[in-house]
XYZ file of N, CA and C in Angstrom:
372
model
N 2.928 -0.055 -16.818
C 3.226 -0.938 -15.700
C 1.852 -1.361 -15.142
N 1.786 -2.600 -14.562
C 0.570 -3.101 -13.927
C 0.882 -3.596 -12.585
N 0.020 -3.380 -11.622
C 0.152 -3.920 -10.250
C -0.836 -5.086 -10.091
N -0.427 -6.112 -9.493
C -1.164 -7.320 -9.352
C -1.422 -7.600 -7.816
N -2.643 -7.917 -7.467
C -2.905 -8.189 -6.057
C -3.740 -9.483 -5.924
N -3.140 -10.526 -5.315
C -3.857 -11.790 -5.205
C -4.619 -11.818 -3.908
N -5.673 -12.581 -3.965
C -6.531 -12.848 -2.756
C -7.242 -14.217 -2.891
N -7.830 -14.636 -1.764
C -8.607 -15.822 -1.838
C -7.954 -17.041 -1.266
N -6.675 -16.917 -0.802
C -6.052 -18.052 -0.289
C -6.473 -18.347 1.105
N -6.098 -19.487 1.643
C -6.499 -19.844 2.976
C -6.226 -21.254 3.357
N -6.798 -21.771 4.370
C -6.631 -23.098 4.880
C -7.891 -23.913 4.509
N -7.718 -25.131 3.830
C -8.724 -25.907 3.441
C -8.390 -27.393 3.597
N -9.391 -28.206 3.866
C -9.118 -29.640 3.976
C -8.939 -30.346 2.592
N -8.316 -31.490 2.602
C -8.149 -32.257 1.405
C -9.479 -32.499 0.778
N -9.609 -32.280 -0.565
C -10.839 -32.425 -1.214
C -11.633 -31.116 -1.364
N -11.238 -30.140 -0.671
C -11.948 -28.864 -0.664
C -11.599 -27.983 -1.847
N -12.208 -26.868 -1.844
C -12.107 -25.897 -3.046
C -11.768 -24.483 -2.525
N -11.064 -23.772 -3.399
C -10.790 -22.318 -3.224
C -10.874 -21.634 -4.583
N -11.205 -20.389 -4.564
C -10.992 -19.556 -5.753
C -10.156 -18.414 -5.490
N -8.988 -18.349 -6.207
C -8.087 -17.269 -6.110
C -8.435 -16.160 -7.066
N -8.255 -14.932 -6.666
C -8.480 -13.845 -7.559
C -7.164 -13.016 -7.609
N -7.028 -12.390 -8.844
C -5.879 -11.495 -9.064
C -6.372 -10.213 -9.600
N -6.360 -9.107 -8.874
C -6.861 -7.885 -9.360
C -5.729 -7.050 -9.845
N -5.927 -6.507 -11.010
C -4.825 -5.724 -11.706
C -5.223 -4.235 -11.685
N -4.228 -3.431 -11.541
C -4.431 -1.996 -11.554
C -3.248 -1.352 -12.174
N -3.421 -0.130 -12.729
C -2.360 0.577 -13.348
C -2.456 0.632 -14.836
N -2.778 -0.534 -15.461
C -3.016 -0.582 -16.890
C -4.024 -1.625 -17.124
N -4.739 -1.498 -18.341
C -5.743 -2.467 -18.560
C -5.150 -3.870 -18.686
N -5.836 -4.823 -18.042
C -5.289 -6.134 -17.983
C -5.400 -6.935 -19.376
N -6.254 -6.394 -20.274
C -6.556 -7.008 -21.436
C -5.340 -7.123 -22.397
N -4.327 -6.335 -22.133
C -3.122 -6.397 -23.030
C -2.139 -7.394 -22.611
N -2.393 -8.047 -21.536
C -1.446 -9.055 -20.968
C -2.098 -10.463 -21.041
N -1.182 -11.408 -21.335
C -1.442 -12.807 -21.015
C -1.204 -12.948 -19.528
N -1.942 -13.866 -18.933
C -1.826 -13.911 -17.470
C -1.491 -15.360 -17.032
N -0.908 -15.517 -15.895
C -0.607 -16.848 -15.445
C -0.592 -16.937 -13.981
N -0.673 -18.169 -13.518
C -0.587 -18.443 -11.997
C 0.590 -19.412 -11.840
N 1.379 -19.154 -10.872
C 2.482 -20.023 -10.495
C 2.296 -20.298 -8.977
N 3.066 -21.260 -8.532
C 3.031 -21.543 -7.092
C 4.456 -21.904 -6.653
N 4.702 -21.677 -5.350
C 6.012 -21.967 -4.783
C 5.793 -22.529 -3.332
N 6.145 -23.852 -3.249
C 6.031 -24.478 -1.956
C 7.372 -24.266 -1.235
N 7.294 -24.399 0.154
C 8.463 -24.079 0.970
C 9.627 -24.970 0.519
N 10.785 -24.327 0.248
C 11.967 -25.067 -0.146
C 12.079 -25.486 -1.516
N 11.081 -25.113 -2.350
C 11.083 -25.486 -3.766
C 11.037 -24.306 -4.653
N 11.359 -24.561 -5.940
C 11.317 -23.525 -6.972
C 9.853 -23.143 -7.321
N 9.702 -21.927 -7.807
C 8.393 -21.555 -8.308
C 8.059 -22.331 -9.580
N 6.813 -22.843 -9.602
C 6.448 -23.648 -10.732
C 5.157 -23.205 -11.360
N 5.008 -23.497 -12.632
C 3.905 -23.035 -13.451
C 2.633 -23.877 -13.048
N 1.493 -23.122 -12.944
C 0.301 -23.804 -12.685
C -0.707 -23.630 -13.870
N -0.937 -22.455 -14.342
C -1.849 -22.272 -15.377
C -1.667 -20.924 -16.085
N -2.066 -20.756 -17.316
C -1.944 -19.491 -18.046
C -3.116 -19.302 -19.004
N -3.385 -18.112 -19.361
C -4.517 -17.796 -20.254
C -4.167 -16.658 -21.109
N -4.593 -16.746 -22.420
C -4.242 -15.711 -23.342
C -5.036 -14.389 -23.053
N -4.748 -13.334 -23.784
C -5.312 -12.043 -23.553
C -6.768 -12.077 -23.614
N -7.317 -12.750 -24.598
C -8.760 -12.831 -24.859
C -9.455 -13.878 -23.909
N -8.651 -14.803 -23.380
C -9.251 -15.853 -22.625
C -9.667 -17.130 -23.475
N -9.301 -17.006 -24.712
C -9.762 -18.118 -25.653
C -8.963 -19.346 -25.443
N -7.715 -19.222 -24.969
C -6.880 -20.424 -24.787
C -6.284 -20.490 -23.391
N -6.093 -21.641 -22.856
C -5.504 -21.862 -21.495
C -4.599 -23.041 -21.519
N -3.629 -23.011 -20.615
C -2.764 -24.131 -20.437
C -2.586 -24.473 -18.962
N -2.335 -25.708 -18.672
C -2.215 -26.190 -17.309
C -1.078 -27.161 -17.048
N -0.560 -27.064 -15.881
C 0.406 -28.083 -15.449
C -0.284 -29.387 -15.366
N 0.414 -30.462 -15.637
C -0.165 -31.791 -15.600
C -0.749 -32.126 -14.218
N -0.110 -31.561 -13.195
C -0.562 -31.868 -11.853
C -1.846 -31.269 -11.395
N -2.321 -30.323 -12.183
C -3.587 -29.625 -11.820
C -4.644 -29.805 -12.846
N -4.371 -30.377 -13.928
C -5.338 -30.644 -15.081
C -6.588 -31.351 -14.512
N -7.755 -30.824 -14.890
C -8.966 -31.425 -14.382
C -9.411 -30.995 -13.053
N -8.561 -30.277 -12.323
C -8.896 -29.799 -11.021
C -8.909 -28.231 -10.925
N -8.078 -27.602 -11.703
C -7.946 -26.178 -11.638
C -8.456 -25.536 -12.981
N -9.112 -24.361 -12.860
C -9.512 -23.670 -14.020
C -9.128 -22.191 -13.918
N -8.463 -21.728 -14.925
C -8.049 -20.309 -15.003
C -9.059 -19.612 -15.908
N -9.427 -18.400 -15.489
C -10.304 -17.579 -16.293
C -10.094 -16.177 -15.968
N -10.605 -15.246 -16.795
C -10.362 -13.838 -16.675
C -11.643 -13.045 -17.028
N -11.745 -11.834 -16.392
C -12.788 -10.851 -16.714
C -12.053 -9.555 -16.953
N -11.878 -9.291 -18.210
C -11.033 -8.157 -18.600
C -11.770 -6.809 -18.251
N -13.023 -6.827 -18.241
C -13.849 -5.623 -17.914
C -13.582 -5.272 -16.430
N -13.422 -6.278 -15.651
C -13.167 -6.052 -14.200
C -11.695 -6.130 -13.826
N -10.846 -6.357 -14.802
C -9.447 -6.350 -14.554
C -9.012 -7.478 -13.577
N -9.607 -8.648 -13.732
C -9.396 -9.730 -12.749
C -9.195 -10.970 -13.433
N -8.233 -11.813 -12.790
C -8.019 -13.143 -13.274
C -8.312 -14.063 -12.100
N -8.809 -15.221 -12.402
C -9.263 -16.210 -11.352
C -8.553 -17.496 -11.521
N -8.449 -18.189 -10.410
C -7.970 -19.575 -10.485
C -8.939 -20.418 -9.549
N -9.854 -21.148 -10.232
C -10.741 -21.994 -9.368
C -10.091 -23.308 -9.147
N -9.997 -23.716 -7.930
C -9.301 -24.977 -7.529
C -10.266 -25.886 -6.833
N -10.433 -27.062 -7.323
C -11.265 -28.032 -6.643
C -10.402 -29.345 -6.362
N -10.994 -30.172 -5.546
C -10.334 -31.418 -5.165
C -8.845 -31.208 -4.750
N -8.722 -30.248 -3.841
C -7.366 -29.838 -3.404
C -6.702 -30.956 -2.648
N -5.339 -31.041 -2.776
C -4.571 -32.068 -2.149
C -3.456 -31.406 -1.366
N -2.920 -32.041 -0.383
C -1.863 -31.515 0.460
C -0.670 -30.979 -0.454
N -0.437 -31.631 -1.492
C 0.696 -31.229 -2.337
C 0.374 -29.935 -3.106
N -0.816 -29.463 -3.072
C -1.114 -28.076 -3.611
C -0.771 -27.031 -2.680
N -0.323 -27.319 -1.431
C 0.026 -26.315 -0.507
C 1.229 -25.528 -1.032
N 1.082 -24.180 -1.099
C 2.113 -23.297 -1.657
C 1.667 -21.825 -1.550
N 2.521 -21.007 -1.853
C 2.220 -19.547 -2.082
C 1.832 -19.496 -3.612
N 0.735 -18.924 -3.908
C 0.334 -18.835 -5.323
C 0.512 -17.370 -5.763
N 1.106 -17.257 -6.910
C 1.455 -15.938 -7.474
C 0.712 -15.774 -8.830
N 0.197 -14.528 -9.008
C -0.329 -14.142 -10.279
C 0.709 -13.330 -11.025
N 0.721 -13.522 -12.372
C 1.757 -12.848 -13.140
C 1.265 -12.371 -14.521
N 1.764 -11.308 -15.039
C 1.307 -10.716 -16.323
C 2.438 -10.715 -17.350
N 2.155 -11.094 -18.545
C 3.159 -11.167 -19.571
C 2.781 -10.298 -20.801
N 3.741 -9.503 -21.276
C 3.444 -8.694 -22.421
C 3.485 -9.570 -23.720
N 4.289 -10.567 -23.755
C 4.353 -11.463 -24.876
C 3.685 -12.813 -24.478
N 3.421 -13.608 -25.450
C 2.743 -14.919 -25.207
C 3.544 -16.107 -25.603
N 4.832 -15.948 -25.694
C 5.675 -17.058 -26.183
C 6.163 -17.954 -25.067
N 6.244 -17.584 -23.850
C 6.847 -18.451 -22.801
C 5.936 -18.494 -21.532
N 4.653 -18.765 -21.727
C 3.784 -18.629 -20.715
C 3.867 -19.710 -19.606
N 4.578 -20.773 -19.903
C 4.746 -21.768 -18.867
C 6.053 -21.662 -18.109
N 6.713 -20.580 -18.295
C 8.038 -20.382 -17.584
C 7.968 -19.046 -16.863
N 8.661 -18.950 -15.710
C 8.703 -17.659 -15.002
C 9.340 -16.554 -15.797
N 10.220 -16.900 -16.676
C 11.005 -15.884 -17.411
C 10.058 -15.275 -18.474
N 8.945 -15.816 -18.689
C 8.011 -15.253 -19.716
C 7.092 -14.165 -19.214
N 7.249 -13.831 -17.945
C 6.375 -12.857 -17.293
C 7.075 -11.546 -16.889
N 6.422 -10.465 -16.910
C 7.022 -9.116 -16.689
C 6.629 -8.554 -15.296
N 5.456 -8.973 -14.836
C 4.950 -8.399 -13.582
C 4.463 -9.509 -12.643
N 4.683 -9.383 -11.400
C 4.237 -10.414 -10.356
C 3.564 -9.734 -9.266
N 2.620 -10.521 -8.683
C 2.013 -10.134 -7.439
C 2.781 -10.637 -6.239
N 2.327 -10.292 -5.067
C 3.044 -10.687 -3.800
C 2.762 -12.094 -3.362
N 1.643 -12.694 -3.943
C 1.329 -14.036 -3.543
C 0.249 -14.197 -2.494
N -0.392 -15.325 -2.465
C -1.352 -15.634 -1.421
C -1.161 -17.079 -0.990
N -1.250 -17.311 0.264
C -0.958 -18.652 0.763
C -2.061 -19.561 0.673
N -1.935 -20.726 0.159
C -2.887 -21.882 0.132
C -2.303 -22.968 0.908
N -3.116 -23.427 1.908
C -2.663 -24.587 2.725
C -3.768 -25.618 2.715
N -3.415 -26.822 2.378
C -4.346 -27.955 2.287
C -4.011 -28.982 3.331
N -4.796 -29.190 4.291
C -4.550 -30.103 5.340
C -5.014 -31.577 5.047
N -4.303 -32.489 5.574
C -4.648 -33.865 5.202
C -5.621 -34.458 6.219
């Protein structure tokens, strides 16, 4: 089992940047594909980005392509989400997740472990 702890959220103005971190403990992160999801108030949790175990491949939601970048440092047990050019519609709680399999990385059902989330608020 792995425990995930997100950090780096906060309040930022439109056009600003944030870098989210997800620190894993319990088991080595290198055996999991990793993803970021977000959930805005009153909405369902949605896919943001995912990355394979090695970091060789990544996928993004259309709404964040070109603005968000997912990366990982397996040696440090950490996954990152670099966010630039933030927009008010990016406001949400952002969750980190770990998947034992790599077949459904754009869906919540594809993940086995979840963090508690970190709030990102983008003011207009």
